PDB file of C-alpha atoms in Angstrom:
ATOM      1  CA  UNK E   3     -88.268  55.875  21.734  1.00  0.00           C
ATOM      2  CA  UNK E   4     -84.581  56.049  21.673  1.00  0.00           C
ATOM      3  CA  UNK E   5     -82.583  57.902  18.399  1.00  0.00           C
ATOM      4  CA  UNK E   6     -81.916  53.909  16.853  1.00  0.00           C
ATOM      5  CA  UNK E   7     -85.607  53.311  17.093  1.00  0.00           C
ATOM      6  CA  UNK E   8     -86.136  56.557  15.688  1.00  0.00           C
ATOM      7  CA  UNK E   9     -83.901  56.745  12.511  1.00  0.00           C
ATOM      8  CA  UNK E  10     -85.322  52.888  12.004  1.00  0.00           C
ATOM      9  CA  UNK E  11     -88.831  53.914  11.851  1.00  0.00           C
ATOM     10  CA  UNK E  12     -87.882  56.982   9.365  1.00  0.00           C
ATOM     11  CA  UNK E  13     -85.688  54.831   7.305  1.00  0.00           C
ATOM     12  CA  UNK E  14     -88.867  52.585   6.868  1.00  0.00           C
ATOM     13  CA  UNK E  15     -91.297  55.635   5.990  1.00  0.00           C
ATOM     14  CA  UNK E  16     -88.580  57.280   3.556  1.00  0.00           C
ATOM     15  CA  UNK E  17     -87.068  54.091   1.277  1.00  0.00           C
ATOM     16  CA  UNK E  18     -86.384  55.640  -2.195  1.00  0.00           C
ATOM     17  CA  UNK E  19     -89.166  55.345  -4.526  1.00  0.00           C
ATOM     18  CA  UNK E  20     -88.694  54.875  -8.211  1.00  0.00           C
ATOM     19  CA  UNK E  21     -92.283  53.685  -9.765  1.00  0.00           C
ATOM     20  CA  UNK E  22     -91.800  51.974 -13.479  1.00  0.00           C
ATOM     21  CA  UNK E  23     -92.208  48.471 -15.362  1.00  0.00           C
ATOM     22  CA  UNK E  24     -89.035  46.973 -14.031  1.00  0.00           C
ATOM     23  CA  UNK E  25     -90.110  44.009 -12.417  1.00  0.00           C
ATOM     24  CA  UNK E  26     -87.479  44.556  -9.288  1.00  0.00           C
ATOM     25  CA  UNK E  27     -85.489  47.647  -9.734  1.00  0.00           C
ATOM     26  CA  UNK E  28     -87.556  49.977  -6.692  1.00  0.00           C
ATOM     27  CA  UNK E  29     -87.704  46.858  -4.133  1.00  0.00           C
ATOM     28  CA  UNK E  30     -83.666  46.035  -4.534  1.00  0.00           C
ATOM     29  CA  UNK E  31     -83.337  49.592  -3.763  1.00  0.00           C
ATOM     30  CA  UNK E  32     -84.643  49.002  -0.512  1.00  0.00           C
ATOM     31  CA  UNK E  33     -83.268  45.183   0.553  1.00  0.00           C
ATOM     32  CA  UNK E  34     -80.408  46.224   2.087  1.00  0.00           C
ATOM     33  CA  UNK E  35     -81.300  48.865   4.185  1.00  0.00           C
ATOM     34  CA  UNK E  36     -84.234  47.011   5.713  1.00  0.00           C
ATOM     35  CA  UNK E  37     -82.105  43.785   6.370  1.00  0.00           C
ATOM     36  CA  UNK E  38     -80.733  45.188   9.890  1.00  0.00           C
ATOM     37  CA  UNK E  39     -77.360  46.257  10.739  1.00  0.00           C
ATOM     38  CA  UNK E  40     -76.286  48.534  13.611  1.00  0.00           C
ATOM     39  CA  UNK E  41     -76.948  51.843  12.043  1.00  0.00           C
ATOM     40  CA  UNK E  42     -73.706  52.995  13.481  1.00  0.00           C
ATOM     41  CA  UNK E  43     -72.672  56.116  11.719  1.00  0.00           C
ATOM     42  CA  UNK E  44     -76.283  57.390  11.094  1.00  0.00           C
ATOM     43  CA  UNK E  45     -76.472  57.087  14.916  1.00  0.00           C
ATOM     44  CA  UNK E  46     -73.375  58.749  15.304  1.00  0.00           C
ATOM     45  CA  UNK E  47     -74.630  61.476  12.698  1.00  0.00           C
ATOM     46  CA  UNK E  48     -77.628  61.822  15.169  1.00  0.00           C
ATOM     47  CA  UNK E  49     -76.254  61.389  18.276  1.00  0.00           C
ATOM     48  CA  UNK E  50     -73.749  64.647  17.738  1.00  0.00           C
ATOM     49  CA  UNK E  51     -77.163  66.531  16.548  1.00  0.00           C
ATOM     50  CA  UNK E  52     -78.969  64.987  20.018  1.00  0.00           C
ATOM     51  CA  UNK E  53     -76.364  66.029  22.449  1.00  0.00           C
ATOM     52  CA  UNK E  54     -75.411  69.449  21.372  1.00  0.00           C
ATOM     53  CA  UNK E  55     -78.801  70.898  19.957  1.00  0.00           C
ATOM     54  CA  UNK E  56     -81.345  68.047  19.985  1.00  0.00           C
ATOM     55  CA  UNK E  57     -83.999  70.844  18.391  1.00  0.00           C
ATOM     56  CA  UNK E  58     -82.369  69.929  15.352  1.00  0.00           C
ATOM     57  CA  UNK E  59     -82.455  66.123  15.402  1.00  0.00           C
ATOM     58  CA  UNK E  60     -85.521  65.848  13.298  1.00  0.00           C
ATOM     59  CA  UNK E  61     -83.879  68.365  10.395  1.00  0.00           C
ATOM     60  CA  UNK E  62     -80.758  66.095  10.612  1.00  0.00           C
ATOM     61  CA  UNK E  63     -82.759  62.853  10.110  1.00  0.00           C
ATOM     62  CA  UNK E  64     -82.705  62.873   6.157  1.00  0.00           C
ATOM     63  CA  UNK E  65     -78.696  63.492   6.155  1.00  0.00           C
ATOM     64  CA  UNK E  66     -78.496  60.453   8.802  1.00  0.00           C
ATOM     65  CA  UNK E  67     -80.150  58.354   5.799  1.00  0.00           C
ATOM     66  CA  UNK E  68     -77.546  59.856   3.374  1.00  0.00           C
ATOM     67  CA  UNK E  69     -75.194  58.870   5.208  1.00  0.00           C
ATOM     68  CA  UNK E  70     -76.815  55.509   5.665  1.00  0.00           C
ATOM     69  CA  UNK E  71     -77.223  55.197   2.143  1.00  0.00           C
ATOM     70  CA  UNK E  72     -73.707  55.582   1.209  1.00  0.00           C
ATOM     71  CA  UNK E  73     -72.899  52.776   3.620  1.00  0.00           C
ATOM     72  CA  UNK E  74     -75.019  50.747   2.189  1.00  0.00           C
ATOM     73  CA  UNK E  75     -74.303  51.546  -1.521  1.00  0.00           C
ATOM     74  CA  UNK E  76     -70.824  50.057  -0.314  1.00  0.00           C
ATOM     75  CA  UNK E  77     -71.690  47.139   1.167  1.00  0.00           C
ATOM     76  CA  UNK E  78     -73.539  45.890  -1.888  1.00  0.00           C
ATOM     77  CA  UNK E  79     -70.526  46.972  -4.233  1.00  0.00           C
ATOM     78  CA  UNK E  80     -68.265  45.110  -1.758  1.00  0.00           C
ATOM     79  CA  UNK E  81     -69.807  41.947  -1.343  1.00  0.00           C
ATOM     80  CA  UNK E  82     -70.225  42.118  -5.283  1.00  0.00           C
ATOM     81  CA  UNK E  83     -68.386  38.928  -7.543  1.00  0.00           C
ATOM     82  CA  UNK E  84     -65.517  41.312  -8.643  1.00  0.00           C
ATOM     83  CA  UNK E  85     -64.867  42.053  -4.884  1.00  0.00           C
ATOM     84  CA  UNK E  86     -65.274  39.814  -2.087  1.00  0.00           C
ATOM     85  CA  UNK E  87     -68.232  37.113  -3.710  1.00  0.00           C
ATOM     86  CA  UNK E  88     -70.414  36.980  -0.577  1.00  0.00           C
ATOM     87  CA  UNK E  89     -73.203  35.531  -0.500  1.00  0.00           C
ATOM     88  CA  UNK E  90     -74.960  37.037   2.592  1.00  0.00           C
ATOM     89  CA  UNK E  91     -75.011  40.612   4.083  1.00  0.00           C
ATOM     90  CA  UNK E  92     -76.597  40.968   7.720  1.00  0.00           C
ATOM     91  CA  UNK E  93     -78.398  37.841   7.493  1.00  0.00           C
ATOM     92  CA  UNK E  94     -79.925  38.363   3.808  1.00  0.00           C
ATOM     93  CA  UNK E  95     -78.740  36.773   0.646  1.00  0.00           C
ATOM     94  CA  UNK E  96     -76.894  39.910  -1.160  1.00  0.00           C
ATOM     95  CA  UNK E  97     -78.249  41.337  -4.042  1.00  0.00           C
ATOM     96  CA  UNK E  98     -76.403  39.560  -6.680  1.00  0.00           C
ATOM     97  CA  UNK E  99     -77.825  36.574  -5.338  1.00  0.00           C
ATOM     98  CA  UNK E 100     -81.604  37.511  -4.746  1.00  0.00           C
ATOM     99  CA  UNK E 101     -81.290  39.290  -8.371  1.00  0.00           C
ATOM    100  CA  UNK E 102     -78.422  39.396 -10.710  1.00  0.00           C
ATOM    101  CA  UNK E 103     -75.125  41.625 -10.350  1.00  0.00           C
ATOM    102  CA  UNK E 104     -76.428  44.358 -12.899  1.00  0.00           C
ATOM    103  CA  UNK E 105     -79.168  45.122 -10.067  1.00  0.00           C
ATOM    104  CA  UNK E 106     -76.988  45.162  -7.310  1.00  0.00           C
ATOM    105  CA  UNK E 107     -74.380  47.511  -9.376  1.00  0.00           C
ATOM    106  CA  UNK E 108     -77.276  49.438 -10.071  1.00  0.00           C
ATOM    107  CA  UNK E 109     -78.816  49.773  -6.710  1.00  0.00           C
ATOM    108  CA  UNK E 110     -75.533  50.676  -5.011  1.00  0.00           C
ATOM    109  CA  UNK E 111     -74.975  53.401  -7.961  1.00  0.00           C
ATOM    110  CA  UNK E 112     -78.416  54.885  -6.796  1.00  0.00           C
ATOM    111  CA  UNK E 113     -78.183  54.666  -3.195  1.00  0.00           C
ATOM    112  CA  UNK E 114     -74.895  56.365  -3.459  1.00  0.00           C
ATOM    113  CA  UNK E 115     -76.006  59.435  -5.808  1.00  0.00           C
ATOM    114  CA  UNK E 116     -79.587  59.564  -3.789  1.00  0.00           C
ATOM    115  CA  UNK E 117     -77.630  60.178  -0.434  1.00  0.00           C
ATOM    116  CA  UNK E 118     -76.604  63.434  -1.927  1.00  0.00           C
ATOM    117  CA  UNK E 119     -80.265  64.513  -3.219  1.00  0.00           C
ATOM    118  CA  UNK E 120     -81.551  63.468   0.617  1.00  0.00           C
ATOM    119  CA  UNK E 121     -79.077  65.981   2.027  1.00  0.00           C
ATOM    120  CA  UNK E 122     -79.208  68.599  -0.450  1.00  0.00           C
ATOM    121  CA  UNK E 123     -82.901  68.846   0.159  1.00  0.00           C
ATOM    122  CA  UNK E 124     -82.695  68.555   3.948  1.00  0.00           C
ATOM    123  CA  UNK E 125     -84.591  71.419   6.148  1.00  0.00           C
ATOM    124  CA  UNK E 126     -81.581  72.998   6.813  1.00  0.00           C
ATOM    125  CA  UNK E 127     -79.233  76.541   5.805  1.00  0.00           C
ATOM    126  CA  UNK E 128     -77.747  76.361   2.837  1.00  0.00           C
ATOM    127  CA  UNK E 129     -73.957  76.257   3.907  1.00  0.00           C
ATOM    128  CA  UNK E 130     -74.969  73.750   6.377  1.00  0.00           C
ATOM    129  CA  UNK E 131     -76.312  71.338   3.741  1.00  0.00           C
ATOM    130  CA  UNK E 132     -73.313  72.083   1.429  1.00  0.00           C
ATOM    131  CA  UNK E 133     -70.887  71.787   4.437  1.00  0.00           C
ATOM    132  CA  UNK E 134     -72.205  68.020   4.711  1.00  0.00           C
ATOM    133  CA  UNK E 135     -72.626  67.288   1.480  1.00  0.00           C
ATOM    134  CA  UNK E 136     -68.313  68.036   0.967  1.00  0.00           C
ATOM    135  CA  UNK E 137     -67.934  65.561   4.244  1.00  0.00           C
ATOM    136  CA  UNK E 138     -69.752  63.124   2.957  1.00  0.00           C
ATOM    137  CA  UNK E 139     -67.691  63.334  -0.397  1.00  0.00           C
ATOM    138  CA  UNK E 140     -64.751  63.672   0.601  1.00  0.00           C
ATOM    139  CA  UNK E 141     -65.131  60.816   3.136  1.00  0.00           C
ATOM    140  CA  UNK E 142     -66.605  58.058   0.768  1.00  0.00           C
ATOM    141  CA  UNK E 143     -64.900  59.432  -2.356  1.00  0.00           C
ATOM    142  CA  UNK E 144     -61.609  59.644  -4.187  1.00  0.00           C
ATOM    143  CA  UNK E 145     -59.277  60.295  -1.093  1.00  0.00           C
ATOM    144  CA  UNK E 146     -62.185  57.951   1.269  1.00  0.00           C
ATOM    145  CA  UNK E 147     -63.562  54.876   1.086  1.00  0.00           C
ATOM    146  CA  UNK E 148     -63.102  54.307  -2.106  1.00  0.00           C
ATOM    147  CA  UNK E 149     -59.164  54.582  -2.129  1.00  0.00           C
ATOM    148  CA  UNK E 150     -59.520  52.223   1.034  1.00  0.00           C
ATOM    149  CA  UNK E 151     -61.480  49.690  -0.924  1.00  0.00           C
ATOM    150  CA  UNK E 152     -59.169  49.955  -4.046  1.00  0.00           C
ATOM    151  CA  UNK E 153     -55.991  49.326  -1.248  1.00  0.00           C
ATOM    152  CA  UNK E 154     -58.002  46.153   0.114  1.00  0.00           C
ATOM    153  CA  UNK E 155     -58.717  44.764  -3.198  1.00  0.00           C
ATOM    154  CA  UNK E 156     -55.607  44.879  -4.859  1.00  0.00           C
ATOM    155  CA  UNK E 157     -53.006  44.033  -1.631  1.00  0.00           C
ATOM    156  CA  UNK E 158     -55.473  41.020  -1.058  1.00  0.00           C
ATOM    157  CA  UNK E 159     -52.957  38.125  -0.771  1.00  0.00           C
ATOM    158  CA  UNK E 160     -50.286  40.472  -0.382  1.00  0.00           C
ATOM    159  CA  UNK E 161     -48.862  41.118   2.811  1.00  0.00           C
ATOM    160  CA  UNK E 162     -49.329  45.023   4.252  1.00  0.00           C
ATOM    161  CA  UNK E 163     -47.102  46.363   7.495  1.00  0.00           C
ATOM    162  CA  UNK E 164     -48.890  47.661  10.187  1.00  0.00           C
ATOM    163  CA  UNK E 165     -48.965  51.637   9.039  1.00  0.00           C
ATOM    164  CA  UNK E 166     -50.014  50.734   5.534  1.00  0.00           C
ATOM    165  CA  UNK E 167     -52.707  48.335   6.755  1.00  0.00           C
ATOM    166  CA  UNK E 168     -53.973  51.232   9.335  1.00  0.00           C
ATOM    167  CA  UNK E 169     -53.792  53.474   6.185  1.00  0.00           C
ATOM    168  CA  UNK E 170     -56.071  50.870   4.335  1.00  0.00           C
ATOM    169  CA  UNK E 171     -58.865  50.601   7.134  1.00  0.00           C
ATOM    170  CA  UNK E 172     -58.787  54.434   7.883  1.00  0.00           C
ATOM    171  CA  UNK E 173     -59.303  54.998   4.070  1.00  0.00           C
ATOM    172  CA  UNK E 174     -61.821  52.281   4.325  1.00  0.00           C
ATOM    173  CA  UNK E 175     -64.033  52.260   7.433  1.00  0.00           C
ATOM    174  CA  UNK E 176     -62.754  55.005   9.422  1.00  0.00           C
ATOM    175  CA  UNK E 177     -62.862  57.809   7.396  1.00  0.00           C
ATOM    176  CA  UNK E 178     -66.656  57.729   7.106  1.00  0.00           C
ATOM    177  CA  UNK E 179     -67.469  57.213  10.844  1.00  0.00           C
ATOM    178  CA  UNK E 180     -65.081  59.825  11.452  1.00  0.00           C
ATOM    179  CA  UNK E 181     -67.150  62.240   8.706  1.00  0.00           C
ATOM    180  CA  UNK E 182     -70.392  60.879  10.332  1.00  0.00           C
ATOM    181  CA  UNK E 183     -69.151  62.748  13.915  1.00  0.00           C
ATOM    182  CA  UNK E 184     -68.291  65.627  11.968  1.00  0.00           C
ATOM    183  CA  UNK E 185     -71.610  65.923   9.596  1.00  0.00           C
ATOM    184  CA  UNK E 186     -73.424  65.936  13.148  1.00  0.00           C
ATOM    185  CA  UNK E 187     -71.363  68.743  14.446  1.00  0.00           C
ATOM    186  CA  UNK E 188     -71.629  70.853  10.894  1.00  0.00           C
ATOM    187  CA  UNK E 189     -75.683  70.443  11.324  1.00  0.00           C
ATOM    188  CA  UNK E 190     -75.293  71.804  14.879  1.00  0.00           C
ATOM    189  CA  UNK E 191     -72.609  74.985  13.892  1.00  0.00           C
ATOM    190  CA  UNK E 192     -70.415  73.427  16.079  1.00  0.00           C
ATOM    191  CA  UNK E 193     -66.879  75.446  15.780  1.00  0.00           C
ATOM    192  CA  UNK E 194     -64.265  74.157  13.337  1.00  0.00           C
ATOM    193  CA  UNK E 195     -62.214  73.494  16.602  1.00  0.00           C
ATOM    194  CA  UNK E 196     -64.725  71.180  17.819  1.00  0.00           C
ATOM    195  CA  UNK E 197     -65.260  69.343  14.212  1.00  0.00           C
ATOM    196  CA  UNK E 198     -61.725  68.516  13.916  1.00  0.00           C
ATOM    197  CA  UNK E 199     -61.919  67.364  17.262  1.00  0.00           C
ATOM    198  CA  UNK E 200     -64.179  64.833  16.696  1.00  0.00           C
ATOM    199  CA  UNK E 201     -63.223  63.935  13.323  1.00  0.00           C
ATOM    200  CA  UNK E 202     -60.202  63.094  15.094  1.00  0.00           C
ATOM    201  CA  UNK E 203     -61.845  60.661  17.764  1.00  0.00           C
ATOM    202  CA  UNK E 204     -63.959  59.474  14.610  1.00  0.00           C
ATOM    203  CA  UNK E 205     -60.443  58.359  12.941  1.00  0.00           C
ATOM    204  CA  UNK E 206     -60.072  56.150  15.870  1.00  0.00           C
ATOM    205  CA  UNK E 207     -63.279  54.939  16.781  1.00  0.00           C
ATOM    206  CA  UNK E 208     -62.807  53.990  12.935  1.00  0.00           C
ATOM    207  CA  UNK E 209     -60.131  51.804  13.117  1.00  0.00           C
ATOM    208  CA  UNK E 210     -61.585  50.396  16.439  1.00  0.00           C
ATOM    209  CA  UNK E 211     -64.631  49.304  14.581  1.00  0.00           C
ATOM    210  CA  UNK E 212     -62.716  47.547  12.154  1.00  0.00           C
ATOM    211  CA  UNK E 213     -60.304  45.757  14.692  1.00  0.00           C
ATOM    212  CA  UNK E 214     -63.831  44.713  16.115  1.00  0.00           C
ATOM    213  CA  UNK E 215     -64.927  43.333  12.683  1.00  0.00           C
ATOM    214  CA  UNK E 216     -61.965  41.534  12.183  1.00  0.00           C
ATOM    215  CA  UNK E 217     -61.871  39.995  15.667  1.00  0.00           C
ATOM    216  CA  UNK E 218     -65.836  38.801  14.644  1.00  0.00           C
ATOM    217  CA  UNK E 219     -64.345  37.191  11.587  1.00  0.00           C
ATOM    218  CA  UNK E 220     -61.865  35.227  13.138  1.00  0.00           C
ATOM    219  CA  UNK E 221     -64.086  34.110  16.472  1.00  0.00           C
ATOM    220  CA  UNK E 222     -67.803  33.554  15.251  1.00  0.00           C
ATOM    221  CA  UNK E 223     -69.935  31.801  12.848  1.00  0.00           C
ATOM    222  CA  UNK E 224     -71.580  33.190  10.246  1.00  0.00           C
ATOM    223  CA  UNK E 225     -75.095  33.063  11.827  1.00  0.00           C
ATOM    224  CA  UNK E 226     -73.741  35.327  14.811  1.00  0.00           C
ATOM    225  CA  UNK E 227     -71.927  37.985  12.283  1.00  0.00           C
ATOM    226  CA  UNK E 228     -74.629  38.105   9.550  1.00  0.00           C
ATOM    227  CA  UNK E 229     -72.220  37.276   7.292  1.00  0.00           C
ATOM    228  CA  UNK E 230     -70.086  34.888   5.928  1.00  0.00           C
ATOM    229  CA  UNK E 231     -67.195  34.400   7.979  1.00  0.00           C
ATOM    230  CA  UNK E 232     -63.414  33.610   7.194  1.00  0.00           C
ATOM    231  CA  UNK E 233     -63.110  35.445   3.995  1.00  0.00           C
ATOM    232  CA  UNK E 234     -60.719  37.641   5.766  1.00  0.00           C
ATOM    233  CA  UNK E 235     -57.869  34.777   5.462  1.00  0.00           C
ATOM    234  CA  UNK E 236     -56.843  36.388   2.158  1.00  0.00           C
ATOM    235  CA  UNK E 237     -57.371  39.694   3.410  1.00  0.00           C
ATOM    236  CA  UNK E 238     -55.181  42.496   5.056  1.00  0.00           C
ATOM    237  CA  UNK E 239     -56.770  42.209   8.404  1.00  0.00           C
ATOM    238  CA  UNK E 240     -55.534  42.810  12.277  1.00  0.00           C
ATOM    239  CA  UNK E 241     -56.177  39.464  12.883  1.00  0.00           C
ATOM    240  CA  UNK E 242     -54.079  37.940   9.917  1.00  0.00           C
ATOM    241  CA  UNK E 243     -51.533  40.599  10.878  1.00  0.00           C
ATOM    242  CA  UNK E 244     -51.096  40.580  14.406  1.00  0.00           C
ATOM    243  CA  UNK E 245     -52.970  37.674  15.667  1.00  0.00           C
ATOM    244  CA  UNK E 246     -56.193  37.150  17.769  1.00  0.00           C
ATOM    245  CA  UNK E 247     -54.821  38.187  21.284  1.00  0.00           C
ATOM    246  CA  UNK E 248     -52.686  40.975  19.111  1.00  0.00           C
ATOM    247  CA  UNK E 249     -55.697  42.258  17.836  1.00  0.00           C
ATOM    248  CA  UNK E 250     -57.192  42.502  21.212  1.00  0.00           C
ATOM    249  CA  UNK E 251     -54.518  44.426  22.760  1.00  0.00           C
ATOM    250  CA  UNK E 252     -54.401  46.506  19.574  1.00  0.00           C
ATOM    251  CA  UNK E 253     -58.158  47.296  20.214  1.00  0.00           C
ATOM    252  CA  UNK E 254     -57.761  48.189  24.016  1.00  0.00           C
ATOM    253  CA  UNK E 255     -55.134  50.746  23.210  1.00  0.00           C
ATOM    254  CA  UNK E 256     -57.003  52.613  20.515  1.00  0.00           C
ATOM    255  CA  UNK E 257     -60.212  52.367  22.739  1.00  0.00           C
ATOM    256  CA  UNK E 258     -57.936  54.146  25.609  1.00  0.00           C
ATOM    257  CA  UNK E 259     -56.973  56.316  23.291  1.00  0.00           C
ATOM    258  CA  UNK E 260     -60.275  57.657  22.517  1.00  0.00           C
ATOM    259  CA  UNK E 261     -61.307  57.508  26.338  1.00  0.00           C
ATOM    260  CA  UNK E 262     -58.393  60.355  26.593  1.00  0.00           C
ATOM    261  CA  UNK E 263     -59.574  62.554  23.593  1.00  0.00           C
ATOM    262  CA  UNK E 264     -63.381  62.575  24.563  1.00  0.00           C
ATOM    263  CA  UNK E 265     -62.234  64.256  27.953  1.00  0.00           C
ATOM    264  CA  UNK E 266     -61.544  67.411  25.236  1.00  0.00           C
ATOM    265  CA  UNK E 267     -65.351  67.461  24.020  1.00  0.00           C
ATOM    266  CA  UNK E 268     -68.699  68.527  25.660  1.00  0.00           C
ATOM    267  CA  UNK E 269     -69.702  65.803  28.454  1.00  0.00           C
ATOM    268  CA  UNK E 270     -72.999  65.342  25.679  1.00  0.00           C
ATOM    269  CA  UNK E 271     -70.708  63.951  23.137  1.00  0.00           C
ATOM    270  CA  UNK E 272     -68.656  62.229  25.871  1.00  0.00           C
ATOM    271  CA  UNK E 273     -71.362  59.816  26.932  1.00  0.00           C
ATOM    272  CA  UNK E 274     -73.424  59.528  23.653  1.00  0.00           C
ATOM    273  CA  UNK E 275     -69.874  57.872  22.405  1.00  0.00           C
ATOM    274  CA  UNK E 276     -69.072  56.142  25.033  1.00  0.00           C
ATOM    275  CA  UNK E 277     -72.736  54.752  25.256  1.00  0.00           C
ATOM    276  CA  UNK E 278     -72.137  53.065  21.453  1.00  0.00           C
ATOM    277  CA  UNK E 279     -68.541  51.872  22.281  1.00  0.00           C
ATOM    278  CA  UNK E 280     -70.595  50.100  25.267  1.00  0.00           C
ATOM    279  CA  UNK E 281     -73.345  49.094  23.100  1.00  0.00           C
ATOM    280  CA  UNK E 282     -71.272  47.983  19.905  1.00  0.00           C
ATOM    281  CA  UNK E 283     -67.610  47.357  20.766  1.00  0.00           C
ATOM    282  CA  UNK E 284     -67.043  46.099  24.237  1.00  0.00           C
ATOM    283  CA  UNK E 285     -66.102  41.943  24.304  1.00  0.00           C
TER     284      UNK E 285
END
């Protein structure tokens, strides 16, 4: 069984549980993470554990879900009414749809504070748990994700240059991937050289994830993305900014980029990233 498989089938066995009278409130917790998606950063999270001390892997596999969770807990905030309005997410109707929008706030709000309780009670040393727990923060937080999201919202229909739309999607996507690489290398007491390192290749992979996502918004149909499809036409996106074939050569360059700055990391880490780039990113 390969790590995917493996994270799947623990994600299954280890939904959070929340037993009470509401009707709905424990399922919705779970929707999202059950409806698919790539599992890309806790794979990433994972894959750094497998390649440079895969004795660890298991330990690491309730911080993968953290992480996981956080992801998720943004996806449902993100396709909520006040944000983007979508009406699918990875082939399921979101949850403001299947329920109301004070679950789906509410079931983000949880997944996001439970990611932290998963980690902090992770068989692990202390510093290493509190070492991820700061990554995780500080790449989802105030100075994260979140100030990526806020920069997407509020410059939608408003025209960004090329360095303040890469500082929107590295706020937005890429920090979190790139604190997914670096999580995995904290678990393994990688040095802080080799961290930064990879947090480093994690900024672009990052952006190169969200050049991909962009591309799949302006090429397919929403039954091939998961998703609803063309909402990006109001959005700051590579595609809206540079054009399809722009986008493309913007892509290639970042992704020979990273092929340069993986030649500075263990051969492990080398291939495992290469092997998702393959997997996930190549046309």
């Amino acid at each position: 069984m390969n790590l995917a498989d493996k994270f799947d089938e623990y994600l299954k066995a280890n939904l959070p549980r929340a037993a009470s009278f509401h009707p709905h409130y424990e399922k919705a917790l779970g929707v999202m993470l059950l409806a698919g998606g790539k599992h890309f950063r806790a794979q990433l999270v994972l894959g750094v554990v497998n390649a440079l001390r895969p004795e660890l892997t298991k330990a690491a596999m309730p911080v993968a879900l953290g992480v996981e969770m956080m992801h998720t807990y943004s996806l449902i905030h993100d396709d909520l009414p006040a944000m983007d309005n979508a009406d699918f997410r990875r082939g399921t109707p979101t949850l403001h749809k299947t329920y109301d929008e004070v679950t789906a706030i509410l079931a983000g709000d949880a997944l996001n504070t439970h990611s932290f309780l998963l980690i902090a009670e992770a068989g692990l040393p202390d510093f290493v748990r509190c070492a991820c727990v700061r990554e995780l923060a500080k790449g989802a937080g105030v100075n994260g994700m979140v100030l990526g999201q806020a920069i997407d919202c509020y410059f939608e229909n408003k025209p960004l240059n090329l360095s303040q739309l890469e500082f929107l999607h590295i706020h937005k996507t890429a920090c979190l991937i790139a604190a997914s690489l670096k999580i995995g290398a904290i678990i393994t007491e990688a040095s802080q050289k080799e961290q930064d390192k990879i947090y480093e290749v994690g900024i672009r992979l990052g952006l190169v994830f969200q050049i991909a996502d962009d591309i799949i918004d302006a090429t397919s149909n929403a039954e091939e993305a998961g998703k609803p499809v063309g909402h990006d036409k109001s959005k700051n996106s590579f595609t809206n900014l540079l054009g399809l074939e722009g986008a493309k050569a913007a892509k290639a360059e970042h992704l020979a980029l990273i092929q340069a700055e993986l030649k500075t990391l263990p051969n492990s880490i080398e291939n495992m990233i290469q092997n998702l780039i393959s997997k996930y990113l190549k046309d």
